[in-house]
Short mmCIF file of C-alpha atoms in Angstrom, two decimals:
data_model
loop_
_atom_site.label_atom_id
_atom_site.label_comp_id
_atom_site.label_asym_id
_atom_site.label_seq_id
_atom_site.Cartn_x
_atom_site.Cartn_y
_atom_site.Cartn_z
CA MET T 1 0.29 0.09 -0.08
CA THR T 2 1.18 3.57 -0.39
CA SER T 3 1.32 6.35 1.87
CA PRO T 4 -1.14 8.83 1.47
CA ALA T 5 1.21 11.31 1.31
CA ALA T 6 2.55 9.57 -2.38
CA SER T 7 1.77 11.33 -6.19
CA PRO T 8 0.11 10.49 -8.89
CA GLU T 9 3.05 9.87 -10.49
CA THR T 10 4.32 7.48 -7.46
CA SER T 11 1.36 6.43 -5.96
CA THR T 12 0.05 2.35 -7.45
CA ASP T 13 -3.36 3.04 -5.34
CA VAL T 14 -4.65 3.08 -9.23
CA LEU T 15 -8.70 2.19 -8.18
CA ALA T 16 -8.24 5.15 -5.69
CA VAL T 17 -8.67 7.28 -9.09
CA ALA T 18 -10.21 4.34 -11.30
CA ASN T 19 -13.42 5.03 -8.95
CA MET T 20 -14.08 8.63 -8.63
CA PRO T 21 -17.16 9.95 -8.60
CA LEU T 22 -17.00 11.80 -12.00
CA LEU T 23 -16.12 8.57 -13.76
CA TRP T 24 -19.28 6.32 -11.88
CA VAL T 25 -21.10 9.59 -13.69
CA SER T 26 -20.02 9.55 -17.32
CA ALA T 27 -20.35 5.64 -16.87
CA LEU T 28 -24.01 5.89 -15.92
CA GLY T 29 -24.28 8.91 -18.63
CA VAL T 30 -23.31 5.97 -21.43
CA PHE T 31 -25.81 3.56 -19.82
CA LEU T 32 -28.05 6.19 -20.10
CA VAL T 33 -28.03 6.28 -23.89
CA ILE T 34 -28.10 2.99 -24.39
CA ILE T 35 -31.60 2.52 -22.36
CA VAL T 36 -32.76 5.38 -24.61
CA GLN T 37 -31.77 3.81 -27.61
CA THR T 38 -32.92 0.78 -26.55
CA ALA T 39 -36.56 2.79 -25.48
CA ILE T 40 -36.49 4.79 -29.51
CA TYR T 41 -36.40 0.93 -30.95
CA MET T 42 -39.25 -0.62 -29.08
CA LYS T 43 -41.69 2.49 -29.64
CA ALA T 44 -40.89 2.92 -33.30
CA ALA T 45 -41.16 -1.48 -33.27
CA ARG T 46 -44.35 -1.24 -31.86
CA ARG T 47 -45.60 1.56 -33.98
CA ALA T 48 -44.55 -0.45 -37.26
CA GLY T 49 -45.61 -3.77 -36.00
CA PRO T 50 -49.55 -3.43 -37.19
CA GLY T 51 -48.54 -2.75 -40.35
CA VAL T 52 -46.58 -5.73 -41.22
CA GLY T 53 -49.14 -8.19 -38.79
CA MET T 54 -46.88 -7.99 -35.95
CA ASP T 55 -48.40 -7.65 -32.92
CA ARG T 56 -48.07 -6.69 -29.39
CA HIS T 57 -48.45 -10.27 -28.50
CA ASP T 58 -45.55 -11.16 -31.18
CA LEU T 59 -43.53 -8.05 -29.86
CA ARG T 60 -43.46 -9.30 -26.57
CA VAL T 61 -42.42 -12.64 -27.70
CA SER T 62 -39.72 -11.71 -29.75
CA PHE T 63 -38.40 -9.43 -26.77
CA ARG T 64 -38.54 -12.27 -24.07
CA SER T 65 -36.75 -14.20 -26.84
CA GLY T 66 -33.68 -11.82 -26.67
CA ALA T 67 -33.52 -11.06 -23.10
CA VAL T 68 -33.81 -15.34 -22.04
CA ALA T 69 -30.77 -15.95 -24.89
CA ALA T 70 -28.64 -13.42 -23.17
CA LEU T 71 -28.41 -14.99 -20.45
CA GLY T 72 -25.74 -16.88 -20.44
CA PRO T 73 -23.96 -14.54 -22.62
CA SER T 74 -24.35 -11.19 -20.32
CA VAL T 75 -22.83 -13.60 -17.33
CA ALA T 76 -20.07 -14.87 -18.74
CA VAL T 77 -19.15 -11.31 -19.33
CA VAL T 78 -19.85 -10.75 -15.87
CA ILE T 79 -17.31 -12.98 -14.93
CA VAL T 80 -14.67 -11.36 -17.24
CA ALA T 81 -15.39 -7.99 -15.58
CA LEU T 82 -15.06 -8.70 -12.89
CA SER T 83 -11.83 -10.10 -12.64
CA LEU T 84 -10.65 -7.13 -14.24
CA LEU T 85 -12.05 -4.34 -11.24
CA ALA T 86 -8.86 -4.22 -9.84
CA LEU T 87 -7.39 -3.24 -13.00
CA PHE T 88 -9.39 -0.48 -14.27
CA GLY T 89 -11.57 -0.21 -11.60
CA THR T 90 -15.63 -0.69 -11.99
CA PRO T 91 -16.80 2.60 -14.03
CA GLY T 92 -13.96 1.98 -16.45
CA VAL T 93 -14.69 -2.04 -16.41
CA LEU T 94 -18.74 -1.22 -17.11
CA VAL T 95 -18.21 1.03 -19.97
CA ARG T 96 -15.14 -0.30 -21.37
CA ILE T 97 -16.00 -3.96 -21.07
CA GLY T 98 -19.01 -4.10 -20.33
CA LEU T 99 -21.26 -2.26 -22.83
CA ILE T 100 -18.59 -0.76 -25.73
CA GLY T 101 -14.74 -2.42 -26.24
CA SER T 102 -14.45 -6.16 -25.86
CA VAL T 103 -11.75 -7.68 -23.56
CA ALA T 104 -9.38 -8.31 -25.72
CA TYR T 105 -8.75 -4.89 -27.39
CA GLU T 106 -9.33 -3.22 -24.40
CA THR T 107 -6.81 -5.13 -22.61
CA GLY T 108 -4.29 -5.02 -25.62
CA ALA T 109 -4.58 -1.24 -26.10
CA ALA T 110 -4.43 -0.24 -21.79
CA SER T 111 -1.41 -2.73 -22.19
CA ILE T 112 0.38 -0.99 -25.18
CA ALA T 113 -0.66 2.74 -23.32
CA ALA T 114 0.90 2.02 -20.62
CA GLY T 115 4.07 0.79 -22.02
CA ALA T 116 4.42 3.72 -23.82
CA ALA T 117 4.20 5.42 -20.78
CA GLY T 118 6.79 3.59 -19.27
CA ALA T 119 5.22 1.09 -16.86
CA GLU T 120 3.61 -2.16 -17.35
CA LEU T 121 -0.01 -2.45 -17.10
CA GLY T 122 -0.76 -3.83 -13.66
CA GLY T 123 2.65 -4.01 -12.60
CA PRO T 124 5.02 -2.09 -10.02
CA GLY T 125 4.83 0.80 -12.04
CA TYR T 126 1.20 1.17 -12.73
CA THR T 127 0.82 4.15 -11.01
CA GLN T 128 -2.29 6.38 -11.42
CA THR T 129 -0.67 8.68 -13.65
CA ALA T 130 -0.10 5.43 -15.68
CA PHE T 131 -3.66 4.15 -15.51
CA ALA T 132 -4.80 7.68 -16.38
CA VAL T 133 -3.05 7.47 -20.21
CA ALA T 134 -3.99 3.91 -20.76
CA PHE T 135 -7.78 4.58 -19.86
CA PHE T 136 -7.73 7.86 -22.31
CA ALA T 137 -6.32 6.00 -25.02
CA MET T 138 -8.00 2.78 -24.42
CA SER T 139 -11.18 5.08 -25.06
CA ALA T 140 -9.53 7.32 -27.41
CA GLY T 141 -8.63 4.40 -29.70
CA GLY T 142 -12.33 2.58 -28.74
CA ALA T 143 -13.82 5.79 -30.18
CA MET T 144 -11.54 6.27 -33.36
CA TRP T 145 -12.11 2.54 -34.29
CA MET T 146 -16.19 2.94 -34.09
CA LEU T 147 -16.02 6.31 -35.94
CA ALA T 148 -13.75 5.18 -38.59
CA THR T 149 -15.41 1.85 -39.36
CA LEU T 150 -18.73 4.02 -39.29
CA LEU T 151 -17.70 6.68 -42.21
CA LEU T 152 -15.37 4.19 -44.14
CA THR T 153 -17.39 1.44 -44.35
CA PRO T 154 -19.21 2.14 -47.32
CA VAL T 155 -15.21 3.11 -49.39
CA LEU T 156 -13.97 -0.25 -47.84
CA GLN T 157 -16.98 -2.48 -48.77
CA ARG T 158 -15.94 -1.32 -52.33
CA SER T 159 -12.51 -2.28 -52.36
CA GLU T 160 -13.24 -5.08 -50.38
CA LYS T 161 -14.89 -6.41 -53.28
CA ARG T 162 -12.01 -6.27 -55.15
CA ILE T 163 -9.82 -7.67 -52.74
CA ALA T 164 -11.85 -10.89 -52.66
CA ARG T 165 -11.55 -11.38 -56.36
CA LEU T 166 -8.45 -10.74 -56.84
CA ASN T 167 -6.90 -13.29 -53.62
CA PRO T 168 -9.96 -14.65 -51.22
CA LEU T 169 -6.29 -15.69 -48.50
CA VAL T 170 -6.56 -11.66 -48.21
CA LEU T 171 -9.86 -11.60 -46.08
CA THR T 172 -9.93 -14.49 -44.53
CA VAL T 173 -6.67 -15.50 -43.22
CA VAL T 174 -4.38 -12.80 -42.92
CA PRO T 175 -6.45 -10.24 -40.71
CA GLY T 176 -6.60 -13.45 -38.52
CA ALA T 177 -3.10 -14.09 -38.63
CA ALA T 178 -2.57 -10.23 -37.71
CA LEU T 179 -4.72 -10.89 -34.59
CA VAL T 180 -3.27 -13.75 -33.44
CA ALA T 181 -0.16 -11.73 -33.76
CA ALA T 182 -0.80 -8.97 -32.01
CA PHE T 183 -2.30 -11.33 -28.89
CA LEU T 184 1.00 -13.51 -28.71
CA SER T 185 3.23 -10.51 -28.85
CA LEU T 186 0.78 -9.11 -26.13
CA GLY T 187 1.18 -12.45 -24.12
CA ILE T 188 4.72 -13.02 -24.88
CA ALA T 189 5.97 -9.86 -23.72
CA GLU T 190 4.57 -10.88 -19.74
CA VAL T 191 7.16 -13.59 -20.05
CA ARG T 192 9.87 -10.95 -19.69
CA ILE T 193 8.39 -9.75 -16.30
CA SER T 194 8.64 -12.79 -14.33
CA ALA T 195 7.75 -17.10 -14.10
CA ALA T 196 4.69 -16.83 -12.68
CA HIS T 197 3.44 -13.85 -15.38
CA THR T 198 4.37 -16.41 -17.95
CA THR T 199 2.18 -19.46 -15.66
CA ALA T 200 -0.44 -17.09 -15.85
CA LEU T 201 -0.15 -16.86 -19.89
CA VAL T 202 0.19 -20.53 -20.21
CA VAL T 203 -2.68 -22.13 -17.70
CA GLY T 204 -4.53 -18.99 -19.03
CA GLY T 205 -4.30 -20.31 -23.24
CA ALA T 206 -4.67 -23.99 -22.22
CA SER T 207 -7.81 -23.41 -20.29
CA MET T 208 -9.30 -21.82 -23.67
CA GLY T 209 -7.98 -24.25 -25.71
CA LEU T 210 -9.63 -27.49 -23.39
CA ALA T 211 -12.49 -25.41 -23.73
CA ALA T 212 -13.16 -24.76 -26.62
CA TYR T 213 -12.47 -28.70 -27.80
CA ALA T 214 -14.95 -29.65 -24.75
CA ALA T 215 -17.48 -27.38 -26.12
CA SER T 216 -17.40 -28.98 -29.46
CA ARG T 217 -16.29 -32.50 -28.66
CA LEU T 218 -19.00 -32.26 -26.23
CA SER T 219 -21.36 -30.38 -28.01
CA LEU T 220 -22.40 -27.67 -24.54
CA PRO T 221 -22.15 -24.15 -26.39
CA TRP T 222 -22.02 -22.63 -23.06
CA ILE T 223 -18.89 -23.90 -22.45
CA ARG T 224 -17.35 -21.89 -24.90
CA GLU T 225 -19.47 -18.49 -23.78
CA TRP T 226 -18.03 -18.98 -20.11
CA GLY T 227 -14.59 -20.11 -21.67
CA LEU T 228 -12.97 -16.82 -21.77
CA GLY T 229 -14.10 -16.00 -17.98
CA LEU T 230 -12.97 -19.41 -16.66
CA SER T 231 -9.59 -19.34 -18.03
CA ILE T 232 -8.63 -16.07 -16.99
CA LEU T 233 -9.93 -17.76 -13.30
CA SER T 234 -7.87 -20.48 -13.63
CA GLY T 235 -4.60 -18.07 -15.00
CA LEU T 236 -5.07 -16.16 -11.89
CA ALA T 237 -5.22 -19.05 -9.45
CA ALA T 238 -2.01 -20.98 -11.09
CA ALA T 239 0.07 -17.50 -10.89
CA TYR T 240 -0.97 -17.20 -7.51
CA VAL T 241 0.36 -20.37 -6.28
CA ALA T 242 3.29 -19.63 -8.78
CA ASP T 243 3.49 -16.11 -6.72
CA GLN T 244 3.62 -17.99 -3.51
CA ALA T 245 6.27 -20.47 -4.73
CA GLY T 246 8.83 -17.53 -5.16
CA LEU T 247 8.28 -17.68 -9.22
CA GLY T 248 6.92 -14.30 -9.35
CA LEU T 249 7.06 -10.71 -7.65
CA GLY T 250 6.69 -12.02 -4.28
CA ILE T 251 3.08 -10.26 -3.22
CA SER T 252 2.26 -11.11 -0.07
CA MET A 1 -47.00 -17.02 -43.29
CA SER A 2 -44.92 -13.56 -43.49
CA THR A 3 -47.52 -10.59 -44.33
CA SER A 4 -45.41 -8.78 -46.73
CA THR A 5 -43.33 -10.72 -49.45
CA LEU A 6 -44.45 -8.58 -52.29
CA GLY A 7 -43.79 -5.32 -53.70
CA ASN A 8 -41.96 -2.16 -51.54
CA PRO A 9 -42.65 -2.88 -47.72
CA PRO A 10 -44.99 -0.85 -46.06
CA ARG A 11 -44.86 2.98 -44.62
CA SER A 12 -45.10 2.41 -41.54
CA MET A 13 -41.90 -0.54 -42.28
CA ALA A 14 -40.15 2.25 -44.12
CA GLN A 15 -40.85 5.02 -40.95
CA PHE A 16 -39.47 2.32 -38.49
CA THR A 17 -36.08 1.27 -40.74
CA ALA A 18 -35.64 5.40 -41.13
CA THR A 19 -36.36 5.77 -37.00
CA THR A 20 -34.27 3.42 -35.76
CA THR A 21 -31.10 4.27 -38.73
CA ARG A 22 -31.28 7.29 -37.73
CA ALA A 23 -31.33 7.04 -33.40
CA GLY A 24 -28.69 4.80 -33.97
CA ARG A 25 -25.99 6.78 -35.16
CA LEU A 26 -26.67 9.78 -33.15
CA THR A 27 -27.05 7.61 -30.09
CA MET A 28 -23.90 6.13 -31.06
CA ILE A 29 -22.01 9.42 -31.51
CA ILE A 30 -23.32 10.86 -28.15
CA GLY A 31 -22.89 8.01 -26.49
CA LEU A 32 -19.40 7.73 -27.80
CA MET A 33 -18.93 11.29 -26.63
CA VAL A 34 -20.06 10.58 -23.26
CA SER A 35 -18.10 7.44 -22.86
CA LEU A 36 -15.01 9.77 -23.45
CA SER A 37 -15.85 12.25 -20.72
CA GLY A 38 -14.80 10.14 -18.01
CA PRO A 39 -11.21 9.63 -19.08
CA LEU A 40 -11.21 13.29 -20.60
CA TYR A 41 -11.81 14.87 -16.96
CA LEU A 42 -8.87 12.76 -15.52
CA VAL A 43 -5.91 13.81 -17.72
CA LEU A 44 -7.52 17.15 -18.01
CA PHE A 45 -8.71 18.67 -14.53
CA ALA A 46 -7.75 15.74 -12.15
CA ASP A 47 -4.27 16.89 -11.82
CA LEU A 48 -2.32 13.63 -12.32
CA GLY A 49 0.60 14.67 -13.62
CA VAL A 50 -0.63 13.53 -17.13
CA THR A 51 1.13 15.33 -19.99
CA ALA A 52 0.23 15.94 -23.09
CA SER A 53 3.23 14.00 -24.97
CA ALA A 54 2.58 10.82 -22.88
CA LEU A 55 -0.78 10.70 -24.22
CA LEU A 56 0.10 11.63 -27.65
CA THR A 57 2.41 8.90 -27.60
CA ALA A 58 0.45 6.66 -25.93
CA PHE A 59 -2.72 6.78 -28.71
CA ALA A 60 -0.36 6.74 -31.27
CA ALA A 61 1.17 3.38 -29.88
CA VAL A 62 -2.55 2.10 -30.11
CA ALA A 63 -3.34 3.79 -33.28
CA GLY A 64 -0.77 2.62 -34.75
CA THR A 65 -0.95 -1.06 -33.55
CA PHE A 66 -4.54 -1.23 -34.31
CA PHE A 67 -5.10 0.94 -37.15
CA ILE A 68 -3.34 -2.18 -39.28
CA ILE A 69 -5.30 -4.51 -37.92
CA TRP A 70 -8.62 -2.60 -38.33
CA LEU A 71 -7.10 -2.21 -42.07
CA VAL A 72 -6.68 -5.72 -42.96
CA GLU A 73 -9.74 -6.44 -40.78
CA PRO A 74 -12.71 -7.59 -43.56
CA VAL A 75 -16.16 -4.86 -42.84
CA THR A 76 -18.87 -6.94 -42.49
CA MET N 1 -23.21 0.44 -29.70
CA ILE N 2 -26.57 -1.38 -29.58
CA GLY N 3 -24.83 -2.86 -32.25
CA ASN N 4 -22.24 -4.48 -30.79
CA ILE N 5 -24.23 -6.18 -28.18
CA SER N 6 -26.09 -7.17 -31.15
CA ASN N 7 -23.38 -9.35 -32.92
CA LYS N 8 -22.88 -11.62 -29.74
CA LEU N 9 -26.78 -11.78 -30.00
CA LEU N 10 -27.81 -13.06 -33.26
CA PRO N 11 -28.58 -16.65 -32.84
CA SER N 12 -31.40 -15.01 -30.03
CA ALA N 13 -32.81 -13.10 -33.02
CA VAL N 14 -33.34 -15.88 -34.92
CA VAL N 15 -34.88 -17.85 -32.26
CA ALA N 16 -37.43 -14.57 -31.88
CA GLN N 17 -38.12 -15.25 -35.27
CA GLN N 18 -39.07 -18.90 -34.96
CA ASN N 19 -40.51 -17.98 -31.68
CA VAL N 20 -43.06 -15.50 -33.85
CA GLY N 21 -43.36 -18.05 -36.92
CA ALA N 22 -40.97 -14.85 -38.64
CA GLN N 23 -39.00 -15.37 -41.86
CA PRO N 24 -35.61 -14.03 -41.74
CA GLY N 25 -35.80 -10.90 -44.24
CA THR N 26 -39.14 -10.33 -44.05
CA ASP N 27 -40.19 -6.99 -42.74
CA ARG N 28 -41.82 -9.24 -39.36
CA GLY N 29 -38.54 -10.45 -39.48
CA SER N 30 -36.86 -7.67 -38.67
CA LEU N 31 -39.31 -6.66 -35.94
CA ALA N 32 -38.61 -9.47 -34.03
CA ALA N 33 -35.04 -9.64 -34.38
CA SER N 34 -35.40 -5.87 -33.64
CA MET N 35 -37.38 -6.45 -30.08
CA ALA N 36 -35.25 -9.56 -29.40
CA ILE N 37 -32.01 -7.51 -29.47
CA CYS N 38 -33.63 -5.14 -27.16
CA GLY N 39 -34.41 -7.83 -24.74
CA ALA N 40 -31.03 -9.20 -25.02
CA ALA N 41 -29.64 -5.16 -24.79
CA VAL N 42 -32.18 -4.87 -21.78
CA VAL N 43 -30.93 -8.26 -19.51
CA HIS N 44 -27.29 -7.33 -20.26
CA ILE N 45 -27.73 -3.69 -18.66
CA VAL N 46 -29.66 -5.24 -15.66
CA SER N 47 -26.85 -7.70 -15.15
CA LEU N 48 -23.95 -5.59 -15.59
CA VAL N 49 -25.40 -3.28 -13.43
CA ILE N 50 -26.50 -5.84 -10.63
CA PHE N 51 -23.18 -7.77 -10.84
CA VAL N 52 -21.01 -5.18 -11.43
CA GLY N 53 -21.73 -2.04 -10.89
CA LEU N 54 -23.06 -3.02 -7.17
CA MET N 55 -21.37 -6.54 -6.30
CA GLY N 56 -18.70 -5.63 -7.91
CA THR N 57 -18.26 -2.87 -5.88
CA TRP N 58 -19.13 -4.20 -2.69
CA LEU N 59 -16.77 -7.66 -3.51
CA LEU N 60 -13.44 -4.49 -4.41
CA SER N 61 -14.26 -3.10 -0.77
CA ILE N 62 -14.52 -6.74 1.15
CA THR N 63 -11.39 -8.28 -1.06
CA PRO N 64 -8.22 -8.49 0.81
CA GLU N 65 -5.25 -5.56 -0.74
CA THR N 66 -3.19 -8.35 -1.55
CA VAL N 67 -5.78 -10.64 -3.33
CA LEU N 68 -6.24 -7.51 -5.32
CA GLU N 69 -2.63 -7.13 -6.11
CA VAL N 70 -2.47 -10.67 -6.97
CA VAL N 71 -5.00 -9.98 -9.45
CA ARG N 72 -3.56 -6.76 -10.71
CA THR N 73 -0.81 -7.71 -11.34
CA TYR N 74 -1.15 -11.51 -13.04
CA VAL N 75 -4.88 -10.95 -14.85
CA VAL N 76 -3.37 -9.23 -17.98
CA PRO N 77 -1.24 -12.17 -19.00
CA ALA N 78 -4.48 -14.49 -18.25
CA VAL N 79 -6.37 -12.59 -20.07
CA PHE N 80 -3.80 -12.29 -23.27
CA GLY N 81 -3.06 -15.90 -23.03
CA ALA N 82 -6.84 -16.97 -23.25
CA VAL N 83 -7.32 -14.03 -25.93
CA ALA N 84 -4.55 -15.41 -28.19
CA VAL N 85 -5.88 -18.86 -27.85
CA GLN N 86 -8.98 -17.60 -29.26
CA ALA N 87 -7.91 -15.87 -31.69
CA ILE N 88 -5.39 -19.18 -32.98
CA ILE N 89 -9.07 -21.74 -32.69
CA THR N 90 -10.79 -18.83 -34.79
CA VAL N 91 -7.95 -18.15 -37.50
CA ARG N 92 -7.50 -22.23 -37.67
CA ARG N 93 -4.65 -22.95 -39.94
CA LEU N 94 -1.04 -23.94 -38.78
CA ARG N 95 1.05 -21.68 -41.59
CA PRO N 96 -0.58 -18.07 -40.20
CA VAL N 97 -0.16 -19.21 -36.38
CA VAL N 98 3.39 -20.67 -36.96
CA ILE N 99 4.64 -17.13 -38.41
CA ALA N 100 2.63 -15.09 -36.10
CA PHE N 101 3.96 -17.34 -33.25
CA ALA N 102 7.71 -17.15 -34.39
CA VAL N 103 7.43 -13.18 -35.24
CA ALA N 104 5.79 -12.59 -31.75
CA VAL N 105 9.08 -14.74 -30.26
CA LEU N 106 11.66 -13.25 -32.07
CA VAL N 107 10.74 -9.69 -31.75
CA GLN N 108 9.63 -9.80 -28.01
CA LEU N 109 12.09 -12.20 -26.30
CA GLY N 110 14.94 -10.99 -29.12
CA LEU N 111 14.43 -7.84 -30.16
CA VAL N 112 13.11 -6.10 -27.40
CA PRO N 113 15.50 -7.18 -24.43
CA LEU N 114 18.23 -5.68 -27.28
CA MET N 115 16.96 -2.32 -27.47
CA PRO N 116 14.18 -1.68 -24.89
CA GLY N 117 12.73 1.36 -26.33
CA LEU N 118 11.04 -0.97 -28.90
CA ALA N 119 9.23 -2.05 -26.14
CA PHE N 120 5.97 -0.46 -26.82
CA VAL N 121 5.83 -0.22 -30.30
CA ALA N 122 7.01 -4.13 -30.54
CA THR N 123 3.39 -5.01 -30.90
CA GLY N 124 2.91 -3.07 -33.91
CA ILE N 125 6.09 -4.67 -35.40
CA CYS N 126 4.86 -8.38 -34.43
CA VAL N 127 1.71 -7.41 -36.39
CA LEU N 128 2.87 -5.77 -39.37
CA THR N 129 5.88 -8.89 -39.87
CA THR N 130 3.19 -11.23 -39.37
CA ILE N 131 0.93 -9.48 -42.14
CA LEU N 132 3.55 -9.53 -44.98
CA LEU N 133 5.18 -13.20 -43.97
CA THR N 134 1.55 -14.42 -44.06
CA TRP N 135 1.56 -12.78 -47.59
CA PHE N 136 4.38 -13.89 -49.09
CA LEU N 137 4.61 -17.48 -47.56
CA ARG N 138 1.17 -18.06 -48.48
CA PRO N 139 0.46 -21.53 -50.29
CA ARG N 140 1.03 -21.13 -54.05
CA VAL N 141 -0.50 -23.89 -55.47
CA ALA N 142 -3.16 -22.53 -57.72
CA GLU N 143 -4.56 -20.12 -55.21
CA GLY N 144 -8.20 -20.84 -54.60
CA ARG N 145 -9.26 -23.98 -54.36
CA ALA N 146 -6.08 -25.99 -53.91
CA GLU N 147 -5.50 -23.49 -50.76
CA THR N 148 -7.00 -26.41 -48.68
CA ALA N 149 -6.51 -29.40 -50.43
CA ALA N 150 -2.87 -28.99 -51.44
CA SER N 151 0.56 -28.77 -50.00
CA GLY N 152 -0.59 -30.97 -47.15
CA GLN N 153 -1.80 -27.55 -44.95
CA PRO N 154 -3.89 -28.56 -41.73
CA GLN N 155 -7.18 -27.50 -41.64
CA GLY N 156 -8.15 -27.51 -37.99
CA LYS N 157 -9.93 -30.54 -37.54
#
């Protein structure tokens, strides 16, 4: 723990900053926007329904089907979100992991940004200042991503058709390989820190592989949904054991 | 089974599409701005010792990496 | 933004269409899908507020600082391990994965220790190099249909 006199550049009490009231207000604002959007859609659907033979009962059945189907995936997201609370704080996790971004992109962006600020995400150099830089960079990056997609999709779709005719490999394998490279690189960077980090990486990856294998082998799709959360928890548990065995940074 | 398989979609449906498209785009932009307000407050007013050059470096590093991925990512 | 959630919930839209006997692609079908996505969004928001907003805040307040420290320190590699494997499973091809792995190991464990200043652009270097190598080392045998059969390239399961 840090002394109260520590400055933001040295204090690693990230949660004191990450859970500030104003960040809560901003997170609630995003929730509100999505609630308003949902309400507008539902009202529009209710108005259009009679014209296309969709009565109130059908609309309600559709709504309920969607709600029920979302139960599993939503709880799966909750597990992942909870595991990241200590890193990004509750408002940050609610917005970046729960509502807007994806775990993969947000954690990747935060890790790169923290690195640019000379810190390791979650490491001893992950100060309040480093958190602010990482939180800003992941939010701004995500916003740019969505705006660019919104504005450039029509342009890209045209050129995409041309590329697809040239070579299907470009559109299927190359983007996949780029993502694999990004996350393998971010993961292998952790190997440099300690053997306990390596343990978390390997066990997290192995659990994910196991979950995917079990899901397809036993044809239980819920394992695939929950795979990410469960893999992160297994990775954490293994890292804790490794840390206790003296392979890590020696937390306690 | 379905009620409108022939001809143009009824006017009510055209209205639905127009409303949701407009509302969808508008709320998305507002949502993005609200989501940026929190981090902006942190770096501008919370007195955390964040320098402009640190922000720029971090953003450039993130944008650079993911821009390449975004560029090759198929748009669906 | 709602679309972000809807991508994951396409199956729920299909279920909703079946439940009200609407064909996909028709007006009824698209109304059913829209309502299903609204239902999914509501459940998603409620579960986030209850389990992350309220329960998460409570969890943070009762968790000892040492446990928080363990989670904060090791959650990042655990996430990247899981996410990398997820990406590998999506690609389902050996050649690009081997290329990406080799590049990542060489850059992160070879290049970065030599030039620590490159650490934060290392992932960008890996991505760019992998894209170029995947393209230039692609199987050249009659592109298109030969891609799967020829050259003995494994294709997942």
